[in-house]
mmCIF file of C-alpha atoms and ligand atoms in Angstrom:
data_model
loop_
_atom_site.group_PDB
_atom_site.id
_atom_site.type_symbol
_atom_site.label_atom_id
_atom_site.label_comp_id
_atom_site.label_asym_id
_atom_site.label_seq_id
_atom_site.Cartn_x
_atom_site.Cartn_y
_atom_site.Cartn_z
ATOM 1 C CA MET V 185 30.256 -0.388 7.840
ATOM 2 C CA THR V 186 26.647 -0.598 8.589
ATOM 3 C CA ASP V 187 24.416 0.431 5.907
ATOM 4 C CA ARG V 188 22.336 3.201 6.858
ATOM 5 C CA TYR V 189 19.148 3.354 5.574
ATOM 6 C CA ALA V 190 15.411 5.073 6.381
ATOM 7 C CA VAL V 191 12.091 6.149 5.726
ATOM 8 C CA ILE V 192 11.372 9.891 5.254
ATOM 9 C CA GLY V 193 8.053 11.814 5.263
ATOM 10 C CA ASN V 194 6.224 13.940 7.258
ATOM 11 C CA PRO V 195 4.639 13.564 9.403
ATOM 12 C CA ILE V 196 6.437 10.872 10.131
ATOM 13 C CA ALA V 197 6.581 10.025 13.883
ATOM 14 C CA GLN V 198 3.906 7.812 13.520
ATOM 15 C CA SER V 199 6.058 5.430 11.226
ATOM 16 C CA LYS V 200 6.123 1.952 11.882
ATOM 17 C CA SER V 201 8.864 1.440 9.096
ATOM 18 C CA PRO V 202 12.139 1.784 11.880
ATOM 19 C CA LEU V 203 10.783 -1.131 13.827
ATOM 20 C CA ILE V 204 9.829 -3.168 11.429
ATOM 21 C CA HIS V 205 12.792 -2.740 9.673
ATOM 22 C CA GLY V 206 15.198 -3.251 12.563
ATOM 23 C CA GLN V 207 12.612 -6.546 13.249
ATOM 24 C CA PHE V 208 13.413 -7.407 9.949
ATOM 25 C CA ALA V 209 17.467 -6.876 10.488
ATOM 26 C CA ALA V 210 18.505 -8.225 14.234
ATOM 27 C CA THR V 211 16.126 -11.614 12.722
ATOM 28 C CA HIS V 212 18.582 -12.357 10.092
ATOM 29 C CA GLY V 213 21.571 -10.850 11.693
ATOM 30 C CA GLN V 214 22.045 -7.490 8.957
ATOM 31 C CA ASP V 215 24.434 -5.181 9.886
ATOM 32 C CA MET V 216 22.030 -2.008 9.511
ATOM 33 C CA VAL V 217 20.371 0.782 11.349
ATOM 34 C CA TYR V 218 17.303 2.147 9.588
ATOM 35 C CA GLU V 219 15.818 5.826 11.052
ATOM 36 C CA ALA V 220 13.626 7.754 10.550
ATOM 37 C CA ILE V 221 13.504 10.760 8.556
ATOM 38 C CA GLU V 222 11.222 13.892 8.693
ATOM 39 C CA GLY V 223 11.254 15.553 5.274
ATOM 40 C CA PRO V 224 10.765 18.962 4.600
ATOM 41 C CA LEU V 225 8.122 19.905 2.533
ATOM 42 C CA GLU V 226 9.949 21.808 0.705
ATOM 43 C CA GLY V 227 12.942 20.753 0.655
ATOM 44 C CA PHE V 228 12.156 17.215 -0.131
ATOM 45 C CA ALA V 229 14.826 15.735 -2.894
ATOM 46 C CA ASP V 230 17.227 18.659 -0.603
ATOM 47 C CA ALA V 231 16.768 15.725 2.283
ATOM 48 C CA VAL V 232 17.316 12.547 -0.633
ATOM 49 C CA ARG V 233 20.566 13.678 -1.326
ATOM 50 C CA ALA V 234 21.711 14.867 1.759
ATOM 51 C CA PHE V 235 21.050 11.106 2.982
ATOM 52 C CA ILE V 236 23.024 10.067 -0.104
ATOM 53 C CA ALA V 237 26.020 11.619 0.593
ATOM 54 C CA ALA V 238 25.938 10.469 4.414
ATOM 55 C CA GLY V 239 26.548 7.027 2.750
ATOM 56 C CA GLY V 240 22.854 5.504 2.734
ATOM 57 C CA ARG V 241 21.984 2.650 0.406
ATOM 58 C CA GLY V 242 17.927 3.381 0.543
ATOM 59 C CA MET V 243 15.091 4.826 1.613
ATOM 60 C CA ASN V 244 11.301 4.326 2.704
ATOM 61 C CA VAL V 245 9.158 6.785 0.504
ATOM 62 C CA THR V 246 5.849 7.859 2.418
ATOM 63 C CA ALA V 247 3.239 10.682 1.754
ATOM 64 C CA PRO V 248 3.202 13.401 0.682
ATOM 65 C CA PHE V 249 6.673 12.172 -0.849
ATOM 66 C CA LYS V 250 6.108 9.395 -3.260
ATOM 67 C CA LEU V 251 5.315 11.283 -6.532
ATOM 68 C CA GLN V 252 9.033 13.498 -6.334
ATOM 69 C CA ALA V 253 10.307 10.494 -5.320
ATOM 70 C CA TYR V 254 9.144 8.787 -8.431
ATOM 71 C CA GLU V 255 10.104 12.074 -10.465
ATOM 72 C CA MET V 256 13.978 11.979 -8.751
ATOM 73 C CA ALA V 257 14.798 8.927 -9.566
ATOM 74 C CA ASP V 258 16.788 8.128 -12.214
ATOM 75 C CA THR V 259 15.455 4.407 -12.640
ATOM 76 C CA LEU V 260 11.687 3.230 -12.471
ATOM 77 C CA SER V 261 10.237 -0.301 -12.135
ATOM 78 C CA GLU V 262 7.980 -1.045 -14.461
ATOM 79 C CA ARG V 263 5.420 -1.364 -11.221
ATOM 80 C CA ALA V 264 7.035 1.939 -9.996
ATOM 81 C CA ARG V 265 6.028 3.351 -13.721
ATOM 82 C CA GLN V 266 2.976 1.875 -14.054
ATOM 83 C CA ALA V 267 1.607 2.990 -10.426
ATOM 84 C CA GLY V 268 3.006 6.157 -11.732
ATOM 85 C CA ALA V 269 5.190 5.974 -7.712
ATOM 86 C CA VAL V 270 7.971 5.323 -5.653
ATOM 87 C CA ASN V 271 7.832 3.747 -2.489
ATOM 88 C CA THR V 272 11.593 2.627 -2.106
ATOM 89 C CA LEU V 273 15.043 4.202 -2.719
ATOM 90 C CA LYS V 274 17.797 2.063 -3.774
ATOM 91 C CA PHE V 275 21.048 4.315 -3.782
ATOM 92 C CA GLU V 276 23.645 2.121 -6.220
ATOM 93 C CA GLY V 277 27.121 3.498 -7.781
ATOM 94 C CA GLY V 278 25.472 7.014 -7.942
ATOM 95 C CA ARG V 279 22.457 6.240 -9.471
ATOM 96 C CA ILE V 280 19.061 6.432 -7.575
ATOM 97 C CA ALA V 281 16.603 3.195 -8.802
ATOM 98 C CA ALA V 282 12.956 2.716 -7.438
ATOM 99 C CA ASP V 283 10.294 0.619 -7.238
ATOM 100 C CA ASN V 284 6.390 0.397 -5.176
ATOM 101 C CA PHE V 285 5.947 -2.529 -3.548
ATOM 102 C CA ASP V 286 2.553 -1.400 -2.255
ATOM 103 C CA GLY V 287 0.605 -2.934 -4.888
ATOM 104 C CA ILE V 288 2.311 -6.136 -4.330
ATOM 105 C CA GLY V 289 2.519 -6.182 -0.756
ATOM 106 C CA LEU V 290 -0.581 -5.895 -0.631
ATOM 107 C CA VAL V 291 -1.869 -8.870 -2.218
ATOM 108 C CA ASN V 292 0.736 -11.215 -0.912
ATOM 109 C CA ASP V 293 -0.292 -9.532 2.055
ATOM 110 C CA LEU V 294 -3.986 -11.144 0.659
ATOM 111 C CA GLN V 295 -3.021 -13.840 -0.341
ATOM 112 C CA ARG V 296 -0.686 -15.832 1.522
ATOM 113 C CA ASN V 297 -1.297 -14.574 4.921
ATOM 114 C CA LEU V 298 -5.290 -14.416 4.653
ATOM 115 C CA GLY V 299 -6.116 -16.419 2.082
ATOM 116 C CA MET V 300 -7.790 -14.999 -0.089
ATOM 117 C CA ALA V 301 -7.533 -16.739 -4.178
ATOM 118 C CA LEU V 302 -7.971 -13.840 -6.185
ATOM 119 C CA SER V 303 -7.735 -15.947 -8.887
ATOM 120 C CA GLY V 304 -11.888 -15.867 -9.856
ATOM 121 C CA CYS V 305 -12.863 -13.488 -7.797
ATOM 122 C CA ARG V 306 -14.581 -10.537 -7.737
ATOM 123 C CA VAL V 307 -13.545 -7.041 -5.804
ATOM 124 C CA LEU V 308 -14.870 -3.441 -5.258
ATOM 125 C CA MET V 309 -12.172 -0.815 -4.711
ATOM 126 C CA LEU V 310 -13.165 2.585 -2.791
ATOM 127 C CA GLY V 311 -10.836 5.403 -3.782
ATOM 128 C CA ALA V 312 -8.787 7.067 -6.338
ATOM 129 C CA GLY V 313 -6.041 7.705 -4.776
ATOM 130 C CA GLY V 314 -1.802 6.601 -4.902
ATOM 131 C CA ALA V 315 -2.965 3.381 -2.897
ATOM 132 C CA ALA V 316 -6.046 2.304 -5.375
ATOM 133 C CA ARG V 317 -3.302 3.486 -8.364
ATOM 134 C CA GLY V 318 -0.559 1.614 -7.118
ATOM 135 C CA ALA V 319 -2.482 -1.923 -6.337
ATOM 136 C CA LEU V 320 -4.585 -2.148 -9.424
ATOM 137 C CA ARG V 321 -2.228 -3.516 -11.470
ATOM 138 C CA PRO V 322 -0.690 -6.264 -8.713
ATOM 139 C CA LEU V 323 -4.432 -7.015 -8.303
ATOM 140 C CA LEU V 324 -5.171 -7.390 -12.124
ATOM 141 C CA GLU V 325 -1.876 -9.784 -12.508
ATOM 142 C CA GLN V 326 -4.579 -12.569 -10.178
ATOM 143 C CA GLY V 327 -7.335 -12.353 -12.654
ATOM 144 C CA PRO V 328 -9.867 -11.170 -10.327
ATOM 145 C CA ALA V 329 -13.322 -11.915 -12.594
ATOM 146 C CA GLU V 330 -14.303 -8.191 -12.229
ATOM 147 C CA LEU V 331 -12.275 -5.168 -10.666
ATOM 148 C CA VAL V 332 -14.694 -1.863 -9.969
ATOM 149 C CA ILE V 333 -13.140 2.159 -8.608
ATOM 150 C CA ALA V 334 -15.523 3.324 -7.478
ATOM 151 C CA ASN V 335 -15.241 6.994 -6.378
ATOM 152 C CA ARG V 336 -15.389 10.142 -4.636
ATOM 153 C CA HIS V 337 -14.885 11.974 -7.668
ATOM 154 C CA PRO V 338 -16.568 9.572 -10.222
ATOM 155 C CA GLU V 339 -14.130 11.106 -12.585
ATOM 156 C CA LYS V 340 -10.957 10.369 -10.804
ATOM 157 C CA ALA V 341 -12.019 6.392 -10.724
ATOM 158 C CA GLU V 342 -12.873 6.906 -14.516
ATOM 159 C CA ALA V 343 -9.345 7.851 -15.028
ATOM 160 C CA LEU V 344 -8.008 4.966 -13.678
ATOM 161 C CA ALA V 345 -10.232 2.164 -15.026
ATOM 162 C CA ARG V 346 -9.392 3.416 -18.135
ATOM 163 C CA PRO V 347 -6.164 2.149 -19.173
ATOM 164 C CA TYR V 348 -7.097 -1.184 -18.031
ATOM 165 C CA ALA V 349 -10.944 -1.050 -19.042
ATOM 166 C CA ALA V 350 -10.792 -2.638 -22.842
ATOM 167 C CA SER V 351 -8.709 -5.294 -21.361
ATOM 168 C CA HIS V 352 -10.311 -6.780 -18.197
ATOM 169 C CA GLY V 353 -12.963 -5.082 -18.377
ATOM 170 C CA VAL V 354 -12.234 -2.406 -14.933
ATOM 171 C CA ARG V 355 -14.727 0.245 -14.561
ATOM 172 C CA GLY V 356 -14.959 3.685 -12.639
ATOM 173 C CA ILE V 357 -17.647 4.270 -11.422
ATOM 174 C CA SER V 358 -19.251 6.634 -8.400
ATOM 175 C CA TYR V 359 -20.605 5.406 -5.138
ATOM 176 C CA ALA V 360 -24.282 5.085 -6.961
ATOM 177 C CA GLU V 361 -23.837 3.181 -9.647
ATOM 178 C CA ILE V 362 -22.315 0.760 -7.056
ATOM 179 C CA GLY V 363 -26.175 0.182 -6.478
ATOM 180 C CA ARG V 364 -26.927 -3.740 -5.674
ATOM 181 C CA GLN V 365 -23.480 -5.068 -7.312
ATOM 182 C CA ARG V 366 -22.089 -8.096 -4.499
ATOM 183 C CA PHE V 367 -17.845 -8.442 -4.160
ATOM 184 C CA ASP V 368 -15.592 -10.993 -3.038
ATOM 185 C CA LEU V 369 -13.309 -8.534 -1.721
ATOM 186 C CA VAL V 370 -14.041 -4.975 -0.949
ATOM 187 C CA VAL V 371 -10.985 -2.942 -0.575
ATOM 188 C CA ASN V 372 -10.841 0.624 1.408
ATOM 189 C CA ALA V 373 -7.963 2.145 -0.034
ATOM 190 C CA THR V 374 -9.774 5.810 0.492
ATOM 191 C CA SER V 375 -8.292 7.571 3.212
ATOM 192 C CA ALA V 376 -11.691 7.684 5.204
ATOM 193 C CA SER V 377 -10.422 5.984 8.078
ATOM 194 C CA LEU V 378 -7.570 8.237 8.848
ATOM 195 C CA ARG V 379 -10.855 10.639 10.220
ATOM 196 C CA GLY V 380 -13.136 8.018 11.061
ATOM 197 C CA GLU V 381 -15.762 8.686 8.287
ATOM 198 C CA LEU V 382 -17.058 6.310 6.333
ATOM 199 C CA PRO V 383 -17.011 6.104 2.523
ATOM 200 C CA PRO V 384 -20.536 6.030 1.430
ATOM 201 C CA VAL V 385 -20.214 2.645 -0.056
ATOM 202 C CA PRO V 386 -23.385 0.563 0.614
ATOM 203 C CA ALA V 387 -24.456 -2.548 2.950
ATOM 204 C CA THR V 388 -24.938 -4.950 0.210
ATOM 205 C CA ALA V 389 -22.067 -4.660 -1.577
ATOM 206 C CA PHE V 390 -20.072 -7.363 1.399
ATOM 207 C CA SER V 391 -20.607 -10.678 0.533
ATOM 208 C CA PRO V 392 -21.154 -12.488 4.155
ATOM 209 C CA GLU V 393 -18.144 -14.998 2.605
ATOM 210 C CA GLY V 394 -16.258 -12.363 1.578
ATOM 211 C CA LEU V 395 -13.459 -10.611 3.295
ATOM 212 C CA ALA V 396 -13.503 -6.342 3.921
ATOM 213 C CA TYR V 397 -9.740 -5.414 3.604
ATOM 214 C CA GLU V 398 -9.260 -1.808 5.230
ATOM 215 C CA LEU V 399 -5.118 -0.644 3.844
ATOM 216 C CA ALA V 400 -5.393 1.985 6.888
ATOM 217 C CA TYR V 401 -3.975 -0.206 9.765
ATOM 218 C CA GLY V 402 -3.795 0.186 13.840
ATOM 219 C CA LYS V 403 -6.728 1.223 14.229
ATOM 220 C CA GLY V 404 -9.069 -2.047 15.260
ATOM 221 C CA LEU V 405 -12.518 -1.630 14.021
ATOM 222 C CA THR V 406 -12.785 1.210 10.821
ATOM 223 C CA PRO V 407 -16.448 2.432 10.947
ATOM 224 C CA PHE V 408 -16.296 0.391 7.421
ATOM 225 C CA LEU V 409 -14.941 -2.704 8.133
ATOM 226 C CA ARG V 410 -17.578 -2.757 11.754
ATOM 227 C CA LEU V 411 -19.897 -1.491 8.138
ATOM 228 C CA ALA V 412 -18.480 -4.420 6.919
ATOM 229 C CA GLN V 413 -19.144 -6.720 9.816
ATOM 230 C CA ASN V 414 -22.684 -5.494 10.330
ATOM 231 C CA ALA V 415 -23.289 -6.550 7.082
ATOM 232 C CA GLY V 416 -22.774 -10.090 8.455
ATOM 233 C CA VAL V 417 -18.931 -9.884 6.645
ATOM 234 C CA SER V 418 -16.846 -12.696 9.605
ATOM 235 C CA HIS V 419 -13.433 -11.805 7.118
ATOM 236 C CA LEU V 420 -12.697 -8.485 7.922
ATOM 237 C CA ALA V 421 -8.695 -7.320 7.619
ATOM 238 C CA ASP V 422 -6.653 -4.046 7.899
ATOM 239 C CA GLY V 423 -3.303 -3.244 5.894
ATOM 240 C CA VAL V 424 -0.637 -3.730 8.531
ATOM 241 C CA GLY V 425 0.380 -7.227 6.933
ATOM 242 C CA MET V 426 0.028 -5.303 3.495
ATOM 243 C CA LEU V 427 2.584 -2.088 5.238
ATOM 244 C CA ILE V 428 5.015 -5.472 6.581
ATOM 245 C CA GLU V 429 4.342 -7.380 3.128
ATOM 246 C CA GLN V 430 5.526 -4.350 0.559
ATOM 247 C CA ALA V 431 8.987 -3.963 3.792
ATOM 248 C CA ALA V 432 9.801 -7.221 3.831
ATOM 249 C CA GLU V 433 10.279 -6.313 -0.663
ATOM 250 C CA GLY V 434 12.165 -3.325 -0.433
ATOM 251 C CA PHE V 435 14.344 -5.252 2.501
ATOM 252 C CA ALA V 436 14.931 -8.357 -0.398
ATOM 253 C CA TRP V 437 15.884 -5.973 -2.835
ATOM 254 C CA TRP V 438 18.288 -3.865 -0.322
ATOM 255 C CA ARG V 439 19.209 -6.797 2.263
ATOM 256 C CA GLY V 440 19.035 -10.150 -0.593
ATOM 257 C CA VAL V 441 17.689 -11.745 1.933
ATOM 258 C CA ARG V 442 13.831 -12.767 1.931
ATOM 259 C CA PRO V 443 12.155 -11.615 5.921
ATOM 260 C CA GLU V 444 9.339 -13.861 7.675
ATOM 261 C CA THR V 445 6.699 -11.714 8.144
ATOM 262 C CA GLY V 446 4.202 -13.681 9.863
ATOM 263 C CA PRO V 447 6.613 -12.740 13.318
ATOM 264 C CA VAL V 448 6.113 -9.358 12.657
ATOM 265 C CA ILE V 449 2.696 -9.202 11.176
ATOM 266 C CA ARG V 450 1.533 -10.805 14.713
ATOM 267 C CA ARG V 451 3.385 -8.654 16.856
ATOM 268 C CA MET V 452 1.814 -5.214 15.266
ATOM 269 C CA THR V 453 -1.336 -6.675 14.782
ATOM 270 C CA VAL V 454 -3.895 -4.415 16.839
ATOM 271 C CA PRO V 455 -6.691 -6.412 17.230
ATOM 272 C CA LEU V 456 -9.774 -5.124 15.148
ATOM 273 C CA VAL V 457 -12.525 -4.525 18.744
HETATM 274 P P1 NDP Y 618 -4.969 9.824 -2.084
HETATM 275 O O1 NDP Y 618 -5.395 11.277 -0.354
HETATM 276 O O2 NDP Y 618 -3.866 9.663 -2.357
HETATM 277 O O3 NDP Y 618 -6.201 9.654 -1.886
HETATM 278 C C1 NDP Y 618 -7.393 9.698 -1.180
HETATM 279 C C2 NDP Y 618 -8.978 9.199 -1.343
HETATM 280 O O4 NDP Y 618 -9.823 8.315 -0.770
HETATM 281 C C3 NDP Y 618 -8.572 9.734 -2.915
HETATM 282 O O5 NDP Y 618 -9.958 8.717 -3.301
HETATM 283 C C4 NDP Y 618 -10.557 10.283 -2.505
HETATM 284 O O6 NDP Y 618 -10.966 10.215 -2.739
HETATM 285 C C5 NDP Y 618 -10.869 9.266 -0.805
HETATM 286 N N1 NDP Y 618 -11.125 9.849 -0.057
HETATM 287 C C6 NDP Y 618 -10.836 10.441 1.363
HETATM 288 N N2 NDP Y 618 -11.804 10.945 2.040
HETATM 289 C C7 NDP Y 618 -12.965 10.033 2.089
HETATM 290 C C8 NDP Y 618 -14.069 9.980 2.537
HETATM 291 N N3 NDP Y 618 -15.168 10.245 3.485
HETATM 292 N N4 NDP Y 618 -15.041 8.912 1.668
HETATM 293 C C9 NDP Y 618 -14.851 8.443 0.823
HETATM 294 N N5 NDP Y 618 -13.920 9.303 0.023
HETATM 295 C C10 NDP Y 618 -12.995 9.379 0.533
HETATM 296 O O7 NDP Y 618 -4.120 8.110 -0.082
HETATM 297 P P2 NDP Y 618 -3.579 7.254 0.064
HETATM 298 O O8 NDP Y 618 -4.351 6.348 -1.761
HETATM 299 O O9 NDP Y 618 -2.330 7.543 0.004
HETATM 300 O O10 NDP Y 618 -4.532 6.487 0.913
HETATM 301 C C11 NDP Y 618 -5.168 5.606 1.034
HETATM 302 C C12 NDP Y 618 -5.472 4.891 2.470
HETATM 303 O O11 NDP Y 618 -4.028 4.154 2.101
HETATM 304 C C13 NDP Y 618 -4.445 5.908 4.241
HETATM 305 O O12 NDP Y 618 -5.404 5.395 4.086
HETATM 306 C C14 NDP Y 618 -3.565 5.130 4.256
HETATM 307 O O13 NDP Y 618 -3.172 5.641 5.180
HETATM 308 C C15 NDP Y 618 -3.917 3.677 3.404
HETATM 309 N N6 NDP Y 618 -2.414 3.262 2.747
HETATM 310 C C16 NDP Y 618 -1.651 2.168 3.496
HETATM 311 C C17 NDP Y 618 -0.829 2.163 3.361
HETATM 312 C C18 NDP Y 618 -0.705 0.034 4.194
HETATM 313 O O14 NDP Y 618 0.816 -1.127 3.554
HETATM 314 N N7 NDP Y 618 -0.927 -0.508 4.447
HETATM 315 C C19 NDP Y 618 -0.035 1.981 2.189
HETATM 316 C C20 NDP Y 618 -0.364 3.014 2.019
HETATM 317 C C21 NDP Y 618 -1.148 3.620 2.004
HETATM 318 P P3 NDP Y 618 -11.482 11.643 -3.839
HETATM 319 O O15 NDP Y 618 -10.535 11.466 -4.690
HETATM 320 O O16 NDP Y 618 -13.047 11.824 -3.868
HETATM 321 O O17 NDP Y 618 -11.066 13.378 -2.895
#
């Protein structure tokens, strides 16, 4: 019987997940269908249960439901627990298992696809929302020399950094406190680019030989990437690789097959112009 999977979010029309999983399934001969479900803002749990009752095997979860998915899970991976949010569900034996592959997707894209050695590098992460929270632990596991989180509301950056301050020296600061510090990797984990806005990061924070990474994807040269380019950074990337790498982790968890990501990334990449 054909297995059913879906992505749930609101809105959902913009989601690339059906395309990505459809391509993984076709390439690896998996008998499955993958659909997009617009979850009602007041009825997320009911929508998930209805999908399970209809034979659903797993779901990807996107905004604004990642915290609700965390709350309704029967079992949580260590990653999901640390992120406090869930982006993938698996339904088995009447139970809901949950994981969060966003952070590992970012790390895999940086290291495997973009050739960035995170060990020993100086990282500045902009933003302290859900994506930053999911990325923090997987980034730290790679052994960066320094990791600084800057946020508009610095108290959120401080709260995110606090559990890792003593063990990893992570600092949460305001944009003003970035000062003249320079980083090998600057990750824009704010949602500013979704509205064409620029987080107030100084151009001096970028190293020309470093990497500027934009978590938003498919938007070409965002104000953040343009700032980095003008600062002399030649190595620019958006989050399409992260999106596809996290999808691959979820697919492997569901199907027991680790799909090849390169062809899908090449197909979905929008030029950074
Ligand atoms: P959240 O809403 O949880 O967090 C938003 C963050 O952005 C907050 O830290 C907020 O700061 C900051 N922010 C918003 N606007 C501005 C601005 N104009 N200037 C400075 N800071 C700003 O969003 P998410 O963490 O869920 O998503 C962040 C980004 O990551 C989005 O672009 C999203 O599309 C992308 N993403 C990409 C994924 C991928 O696979 N490539 C996966 C998940 C997310 P404050 O706290 O001060 O309000």
